[in-house]
Coordinates of C-alpha atoms in Angstrom, one line a residue:
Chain B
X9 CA 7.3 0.7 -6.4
X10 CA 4.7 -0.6 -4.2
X11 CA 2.2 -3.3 -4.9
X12 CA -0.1 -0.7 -3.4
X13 CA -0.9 2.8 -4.6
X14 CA -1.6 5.5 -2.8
X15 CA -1.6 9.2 -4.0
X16 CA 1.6 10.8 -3.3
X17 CA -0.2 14.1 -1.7
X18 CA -3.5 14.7 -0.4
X19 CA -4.7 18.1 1.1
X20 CA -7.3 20.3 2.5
X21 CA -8.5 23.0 4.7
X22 CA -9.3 22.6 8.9
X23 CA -12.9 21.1 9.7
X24 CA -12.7 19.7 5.7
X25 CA -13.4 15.6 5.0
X26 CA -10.2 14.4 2.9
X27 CA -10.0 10.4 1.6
X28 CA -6.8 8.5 0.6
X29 CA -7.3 5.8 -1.4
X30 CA -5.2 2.6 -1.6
X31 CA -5.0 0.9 -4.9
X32 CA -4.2 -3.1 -4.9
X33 CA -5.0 -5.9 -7.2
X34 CA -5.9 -9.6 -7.6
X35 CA -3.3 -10.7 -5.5
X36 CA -3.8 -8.8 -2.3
X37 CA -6.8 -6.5 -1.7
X38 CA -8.5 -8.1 -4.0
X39 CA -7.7 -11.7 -2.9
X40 CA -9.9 -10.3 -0.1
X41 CA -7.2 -9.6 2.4
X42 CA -7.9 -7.3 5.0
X43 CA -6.3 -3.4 4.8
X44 CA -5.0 -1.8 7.5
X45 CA -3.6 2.1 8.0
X46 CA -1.5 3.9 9.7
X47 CA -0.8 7.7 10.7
X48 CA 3.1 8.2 11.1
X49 CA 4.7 12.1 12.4
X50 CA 8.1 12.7 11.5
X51 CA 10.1 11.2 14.2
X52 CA 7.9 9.0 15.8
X53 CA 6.4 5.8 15.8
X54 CA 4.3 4.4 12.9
X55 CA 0.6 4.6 14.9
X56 CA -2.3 1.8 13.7
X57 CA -4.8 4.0 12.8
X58 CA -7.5 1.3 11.3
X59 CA -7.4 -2.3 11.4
X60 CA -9.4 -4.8 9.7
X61 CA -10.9 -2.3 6.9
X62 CA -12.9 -0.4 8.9
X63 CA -12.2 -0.5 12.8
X64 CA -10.7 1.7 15.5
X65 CA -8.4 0.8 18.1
X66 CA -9.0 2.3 21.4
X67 CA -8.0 5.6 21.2
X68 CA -8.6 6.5 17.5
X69 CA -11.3 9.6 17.2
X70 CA -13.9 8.4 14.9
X71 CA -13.1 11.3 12.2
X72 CA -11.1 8.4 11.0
X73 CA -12.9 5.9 9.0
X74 CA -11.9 3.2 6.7
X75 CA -13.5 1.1 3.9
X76 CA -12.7 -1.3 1.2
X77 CA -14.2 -2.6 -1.9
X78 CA -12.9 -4.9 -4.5
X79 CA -9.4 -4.3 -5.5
X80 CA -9.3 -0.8 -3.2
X81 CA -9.7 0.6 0.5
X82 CA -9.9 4.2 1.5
X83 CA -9.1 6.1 4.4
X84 CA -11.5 8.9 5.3
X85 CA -11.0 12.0 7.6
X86 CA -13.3 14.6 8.6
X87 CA -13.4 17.8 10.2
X88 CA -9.7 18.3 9.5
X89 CA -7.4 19.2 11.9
X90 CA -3.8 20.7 11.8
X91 CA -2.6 17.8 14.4
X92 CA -3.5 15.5 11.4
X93 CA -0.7 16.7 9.0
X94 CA 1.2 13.3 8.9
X95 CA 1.6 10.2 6.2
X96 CA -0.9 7.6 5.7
X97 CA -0.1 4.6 4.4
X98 CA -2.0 1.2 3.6
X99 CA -1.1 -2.4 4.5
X100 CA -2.5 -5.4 3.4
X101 CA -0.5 -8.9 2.5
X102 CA 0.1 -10.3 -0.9
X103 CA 0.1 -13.9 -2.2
X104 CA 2.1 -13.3 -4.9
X105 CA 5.0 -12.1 -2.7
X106 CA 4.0 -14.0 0.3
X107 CA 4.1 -11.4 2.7
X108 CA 2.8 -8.1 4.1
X109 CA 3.1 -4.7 2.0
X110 CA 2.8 -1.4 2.4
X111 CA 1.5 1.4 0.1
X112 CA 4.0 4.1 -0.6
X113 CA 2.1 6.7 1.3
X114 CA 0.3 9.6 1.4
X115 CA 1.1 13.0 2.7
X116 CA -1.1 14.8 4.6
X117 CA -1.2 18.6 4.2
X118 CA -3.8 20.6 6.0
X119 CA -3.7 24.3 4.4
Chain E
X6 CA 1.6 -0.9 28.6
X7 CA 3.2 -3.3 26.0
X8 CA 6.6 -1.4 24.8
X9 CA 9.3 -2.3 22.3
X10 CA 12.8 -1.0 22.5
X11 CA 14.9 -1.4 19.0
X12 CA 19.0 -1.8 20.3
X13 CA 22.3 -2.3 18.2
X14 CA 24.9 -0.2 16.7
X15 CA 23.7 2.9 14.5
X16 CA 26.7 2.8 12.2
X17 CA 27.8 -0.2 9.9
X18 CA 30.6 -0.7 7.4
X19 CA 29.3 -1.9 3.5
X20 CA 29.6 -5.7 3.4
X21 CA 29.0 -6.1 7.0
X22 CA 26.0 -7.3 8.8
X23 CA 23.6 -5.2 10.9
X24 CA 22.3 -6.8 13.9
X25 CA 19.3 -5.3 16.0
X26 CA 17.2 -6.8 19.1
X27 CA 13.9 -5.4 20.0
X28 CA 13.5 -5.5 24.0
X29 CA 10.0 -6.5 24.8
X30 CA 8.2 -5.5 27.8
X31 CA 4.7 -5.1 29.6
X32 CA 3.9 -8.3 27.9
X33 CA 4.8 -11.9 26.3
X34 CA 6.6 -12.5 23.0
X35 CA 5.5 -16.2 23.6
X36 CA 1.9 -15.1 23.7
X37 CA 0.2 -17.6 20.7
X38 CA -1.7 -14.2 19.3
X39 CA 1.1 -12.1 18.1
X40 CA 3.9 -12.1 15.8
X41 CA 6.9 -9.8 15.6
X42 CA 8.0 -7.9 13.2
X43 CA 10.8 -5.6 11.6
X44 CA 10.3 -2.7 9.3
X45 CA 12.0 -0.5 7.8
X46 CA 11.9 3.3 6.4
X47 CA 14.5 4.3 4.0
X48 CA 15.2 8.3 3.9
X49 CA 13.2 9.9 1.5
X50 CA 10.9 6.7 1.0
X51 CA 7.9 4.4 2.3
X52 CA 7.7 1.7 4.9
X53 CA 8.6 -1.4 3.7
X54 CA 8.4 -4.9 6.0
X55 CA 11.7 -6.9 6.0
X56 CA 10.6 -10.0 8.3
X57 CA 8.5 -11.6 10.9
X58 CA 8.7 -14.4 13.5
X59 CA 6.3 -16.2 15.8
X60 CA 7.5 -17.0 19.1
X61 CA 7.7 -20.8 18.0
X62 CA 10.2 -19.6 15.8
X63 CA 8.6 -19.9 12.1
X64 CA 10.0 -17.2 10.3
X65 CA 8.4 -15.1 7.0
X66 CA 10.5 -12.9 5.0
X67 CA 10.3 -10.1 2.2
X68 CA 11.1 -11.9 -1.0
X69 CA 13.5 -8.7 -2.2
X70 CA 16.0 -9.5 1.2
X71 CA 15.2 -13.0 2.3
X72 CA 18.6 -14.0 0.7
X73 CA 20.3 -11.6 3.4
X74 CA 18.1 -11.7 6.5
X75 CA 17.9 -13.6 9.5
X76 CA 14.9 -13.1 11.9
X77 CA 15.9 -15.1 15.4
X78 CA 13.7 -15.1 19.1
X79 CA 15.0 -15.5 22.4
X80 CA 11.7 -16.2 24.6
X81 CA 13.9 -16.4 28.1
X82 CA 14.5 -12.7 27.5
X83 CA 11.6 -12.0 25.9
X84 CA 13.3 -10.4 22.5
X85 CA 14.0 -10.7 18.9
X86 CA 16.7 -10.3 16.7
X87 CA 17.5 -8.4 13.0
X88 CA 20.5 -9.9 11.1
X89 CA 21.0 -8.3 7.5
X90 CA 24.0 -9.1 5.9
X91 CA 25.7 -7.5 3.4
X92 CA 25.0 -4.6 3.6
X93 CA 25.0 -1.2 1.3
X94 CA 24.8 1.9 1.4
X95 CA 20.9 1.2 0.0
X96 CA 20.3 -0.3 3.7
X97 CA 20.1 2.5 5.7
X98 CA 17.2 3.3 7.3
X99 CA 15.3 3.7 10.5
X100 CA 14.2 0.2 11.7
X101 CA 11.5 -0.5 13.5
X102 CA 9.9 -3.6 15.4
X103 CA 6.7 -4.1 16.0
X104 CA 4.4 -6.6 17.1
X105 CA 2.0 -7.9 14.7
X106 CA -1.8 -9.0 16.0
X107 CA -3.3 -11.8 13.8
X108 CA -6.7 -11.0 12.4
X109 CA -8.9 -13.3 11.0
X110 CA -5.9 -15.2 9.9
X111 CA -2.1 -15.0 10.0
X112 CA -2.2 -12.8 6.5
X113 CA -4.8 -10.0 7.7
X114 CA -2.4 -9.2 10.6
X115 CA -1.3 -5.7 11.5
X116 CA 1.1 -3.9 13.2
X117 CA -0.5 -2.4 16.8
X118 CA 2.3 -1.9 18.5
X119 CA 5.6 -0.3 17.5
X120 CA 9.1 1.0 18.8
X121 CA 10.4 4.0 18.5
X122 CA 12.7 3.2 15.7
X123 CA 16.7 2.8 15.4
X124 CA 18.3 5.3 12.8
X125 CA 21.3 3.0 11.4
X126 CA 23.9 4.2 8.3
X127 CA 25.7 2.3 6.2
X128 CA 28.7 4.0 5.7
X129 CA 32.9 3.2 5.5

């Protein structure tokens, strides 16, 4: 069980905007630590997707967008496209565990 | 083009210790920006972070398997080490290292580059 919550499941049709949201509390996105995401395909390498809430490493198509607010961040795609089936997941750090966490993640479907 | 390379045996016996290194190349692991990192994926489950060292050597470890783990560097060969004792059956996973790029501070870091990932089983 995570210390951040993400929506098991998340779908929707090509060209079609989808968010995953990312659910902390008091002690990490909330404590106003930053959130980070990631896009991981089976078999391959865990990709950084969004860094510091809301920016784009070099590379990233700016469909993706990210965005946090109190105790929550989200993770927005538009214009849907089948390469984007993959998990999502959140990272941000805790201070009650005194480390970095992940959320459980989110899978991807695009119908 | 930074690159990590995960190494060590994919099969270990319950009760013994797995041991990975993660090769790094294209770049320093003495650099004062970055941290290193180990993570882990479970089958069937989420990523979860086991550990993470600076090149100085200060080490930071999940709270659920710091009693097991061992994070150690070797700047001369530019590498870093995974020692989990112990082990069970619970423990297999595909483990990944990663280097971690401090934000703001040490806490907002994040993971930017990764290695393709060692499958290792726990099994007799």
């Amino acid at each position: 069980q995570s210390v951040l919550t993400q929506p098991p499941s998340v779908s929707g049709a090509p060209g079609q905007r989808v968010t995953i949201s990312c659910t902390g509390s008091s002690s990490n996105i909330g404590a106003a630590y930053d959130v980070h995401w990631y896009q991981h395909l089976p078999g391959k390498a865990p990709k950084l997707l969004i860094y510091t809430n809301s920016n784009r490493p070099s590379g990233v198509p700016d469909r993706f967008s990210g965005s946090k607010s109190g105790t929550s961040a989200s993770l927005a795609i538009t214009g849907l496209q089948a390469e984007d089936e993959a998990d999502y997941y959140c990272q941000s750090y805790d201070s009650s565990l005194s480390g970095w966490v992940f959320g459980g993640g989110t899978k991807l479907t695009v119908l | 083009q930074l690159q990590l390379q995960e190494s060590g045996p994919g099969l270990v016996k319950p009760s013994e210790t797995l041991s990975l290194t993660c090769t790094v190349s294209g770049g320093s692991i003495s650099s004062v920006s970055y941290y290193w990192g180990w993570i882990r994926q479970s089958p069937g489950k989420g990523l979860e972070w086991i550990g993470t060292i600076y090149y100085s050597g200060s080490t930071y470890y999940n709270p659920s398997l710091k009693s097991r783990v061992t994070i150690s560097v070797d700047t001369s060969k530019n590498r870093f080490s995974l020692n989990l004792s112990s082990v069970t059956a619970a423990d297999t996973a595909v483990y990944y290292c990663a280097r971690q790029t401090k934000g703001m501070t040490v806490a907002g870091s994040y993971f930017d580059y990764w290695g393709q990932g060692s499958q290792v089983t726990v099994s007799s």
